[in-house]
PDB file of C-alpha atoms in Angstrom:
ATOM      1  CA  MET O1196      40.112 -26.119  97.866  1.00 58.00           C
ATOM      2  CA  PRO O1197      42.723 -28.504  99.190  1.00 74.00           C
ATOM      3  CA  THR O1198      45.974 -26.976 100.381  1.00 82.00           C
ATOM      4  CA  PHE O1199      49.158 -29.032 100.278  1.00 86.00           C
ATOM      5  CA  SER O1200      52.583 -28.456 101.813  1.00 89.00           C
ATOM      6  CA  PHE O1201      55.693 -28.883  99.696  1.00 92.00           C
ATOM      7  CA  ASN O1202      59.433 -28.922 100.300  1.00 92.00           C
ATOM      8  CA  ASN O1203      61.973 -27.637  97.784  1.00 93.00           C
ATOM      9  CA  LYS O1204      64.864 -30.134  98.000  1.00 93.00           C
ATOM     10  CA  GLU O1205      67.316 -27.617  96.510  1.00 93.00           C
ATOM     11  CA  THR O1206      66.631 -24.692  98.848  1.00 93.00           C
ATOM     12  CA  GLY O1207      65.002 -26.403 101.837  1.00 91.00           C
ATOM     13  CA  GLU O1208      62.049 -24.014 101.594  1.00 92.00           C
ATOM     14  CA  VAL O1209      58.698 -25.337 102.845  1.00 90.00           C
ATOM     15  CA  PHE O1210      55.612 -23.719 101.300  1.00 89.00           C
ATOM     16  CA  ASP O1211      51.889 -24.283 100.806  1.00 89.00           C
ATOM     17  CA  GLU O1212      49.970 -24.373  97.523  1.00 89.00           C
ATOM     18  CA  TRP O1213      46.317 -25.081  96.733  1.00 85.00           C
ATOM     19  CA  PHE O1214      44.953 -26.974  93.760  1.00 85.00           C
ATOM     20  CA  ASN O1215      41.435 -27.546  92.428  1.00 84.00           C
ATOM     21  CA  ASN O1216      42.022 -31.271  92.080  1.00 85.00           C
ATOM     22  CA  ASN O1217      44.605 -34.003  92.565  1.00 86.00           C
ATOM     23  CA  SER O1218      45.587 -34.110  88.886  1.00 89.00           C
ATOM     24  CA  GLN O1219      46.742 -30.472  89.049  1.00 90.00           C
ATOM     25  CA  LYS O1220      48.901 -31.310  92.062  1.00 90.00           C
ATOM     26  CA  GLU O1221      50.397 -34.316  90.274  1.00 91.00           C
ATOM     27  CA  ALA O1222      51.128 -32.191  87.182  1.00 92.00           C
ATOM     28  CA  PHE O1223      52.858 -29.591  89.385  1.00 92.00           C
ATOM     29  CA  LEU O1224      55.046 -32.288  90.968  1.00 92.00           C
ATOM     30  CA  SER O1225      55.882 -33.762  87.533  1.00 94.00           C
ATOM     31  CA  GLU O1226      56.990 -30.376  86.220  1.00 95.00           C
ATOM     32  CA  ASN O1227      59.089 -29.702  89.340  1.00 94.00           C
ATOM     33  CA  PRO O1228      61.072 -32.839  90.259  1.00 93.00           C
ATOM     34  CA  HIS O1229      63.055 -30.907  92.900  1.00 94.00           C
ATOM     35  CA  ILE O1230      59.833 -30.377  94.912  1.00 94.00           C
ATOM     36  CA  ILE O1231      58.283 -33.058  97.108  1.00 93.00           C
ATOM     37  CA  GLN O1232      55.023 -33.074  99.025  1.00 92.00           C
ATOM     38  CA  THR O1233      55.393 -33.030 102.816  1.00 89.00           C
ATOM     39  CA  ILE O1234      53.044 -33.323 105.763  1.00 81.00           C
ATOM     40  CA  THR O1235      53.453 -30.432 108.193  1.00 71.00           C
ATOM     41  CA  VAL O1236      50.460 -31.041 110.504  1.00 66.00           C
ATOM     42  CA  ALA O1237      48.469 -34.114 111.382  1.00 62.00           C
ATOM     43  CA  PRO O1238      44.848 -34.114 110.211  1.00 57.00           C
ATOM     44  CA  ALA O1239      42.083 -33.935 112.810  1.00 55.00           C
ATOM     45  CA  LEU O1240      41.147 -37.448 113.792  1.00 54.00           C
ATOM     46  CA  GLY O1241      38.194 -39.178 115.368  1.00 51.00           C
ATOM     47  CA  ASP O1242      35.125 -38.193 117.295  1.00 49.00           C
ATOM     48  CA  PRO O1243      34.239 -35.653 118.807  1.00 48.00           C
ATOM     49  CA  PHE O1244      36.202 -33.617 116.291  1.00 48.00           C
ATOM     50  CA  THR O1245      35.162 -33.037 112.702  1.00 51.00           C
ATOM     51  CA  TYR O1246      37.607 -31.100 110.525  1.00 54.00           C
ATOM     52  CA  GLY O1247      39.293 -29.869 113.700  1.00 55.00           C
ATOM     53  CA  LEU O1248      36.112 -28.376 115.174  1.00 60.00           C
ATOM     54  CA  GLN O1249      34.497 -29.666 118.332  1.00 66.00           C
ATOM     55  CA  LYS O1250      30.845 -30.704 118.126  1.00 68.00           C
ATOM     56  CA  PRO O1251      28.404 -28.360 119.899  1.00 69.00           C
ATOM     57  CA  ALA O1252      27.137 -29.410 123.319  1.00 77.00           C
ATOM     58  CA  SER O1253      23.819 -31.284 123.375  1.00 82.00           C
ATOM     59  CA  GLU O1254      22.233 -28.417 125.357  1.00 83.00           C
ATOM     60  CA  LEU O1255      23.089 -25.966 122.575  1.00 83.00           C
ATOM     61  CA  THR O1256      21.748 -28.337 119.930  1.00 82.00           C
ATOM     62  CA  ALA O1257      18.492 -28.720 121.883  1.00 86.00           C
ATOM     63  CA  LYS O1258      18.145 -24.918 122.250  1.00 86.00           C
ATOM     64  CA  MET O1259      18.792 -24.358 118.526  1.00 82.00           C
ATOM     65  CA  ASN O1260      16.170 -26.989 117.633  1.00 83.00           C
ATOM     66  CA  LEU O1261      13.678 -25.230 119.932  1.00 85.00           C
ATOM     67  CA  ILE O1262      14.386 -21.889 118.235  1.00 82.00           C
ATOM     68  CA  LYS O1263      14.000 -23.442 114.792  1.00 80.00           C
ATOM     69  CA  LYS O1264      10.687 -25.046 115.772  1.00 82.00           C
ATOM     70  CA  LYS O1265       9.257 -21.910 117.427  1.00 80.00           C
ATOM     71  CA  TYR O1266      10.270 -19.522 114.639  1.00 74.00           C
ATOM     72  CA  ARG O1267       9.703 -21.798 111.628  1.00 74.00           C
ATOM     73  CA  GLY O1268       9.295 -19.666 108.493  1.00 69.00           C
ATOM     74  CA  ASN O1269      10.296 -16.465 110.314  1.00 62.00           C
ATOM     75  CA  ASN O1270      13.449 -14.540 109.446  1.00 61.00           C
ATOM     76  CA  LEU O1271      13.792 -13.619 113.183  1.00 55.00           C
ATOM     77  CA  GLN O1272      13.773  -9.867 112.558  1.00 58.00           C
ATOM     78  CA  GLY O1273      12.353  -8.154 115.620  1.00 57.00           C
ATOM     79  CA  SER O1274      12.098 -11.434 117.545  1.00 55.00           C
ATOM     80  CA  ASN O1275      13.193 -11.652 121.150  1.00 59.00           C
ATOM     81  CA  LEU O1276      15.031 -14.963 121.447  1.00 54.00           C
ATOM     82  CA  LEU O1277      15.508 -14.456 125.198  1.00 54.00           C
ATOM     83  CA  GLU O1278      11.855 -15.430 125.787  1.00 56.00           C
ATOM     84  CA  ILE O1279      12.486 -19.005 124.766  1.00 50.00           C
TER      85      ILE O1279
END
């Protein structure tokens, strides 16, 4: 659920709230004219970051694909992954 930061113009308080959708946020702001939405942190931008997380190294991706191929249909219980 999206979290938004708000600033109370009367008290100077900065706080976070979450809403299920944008219309709920807009209704909240309409009912509280003394509160404005603020941006407290910049969103994660560009490659190689997605939602602030770095992409796994290509070696790790290759190893995970090898594990998936070797153990297809297995729940990996009792498997020794060090043999790969």
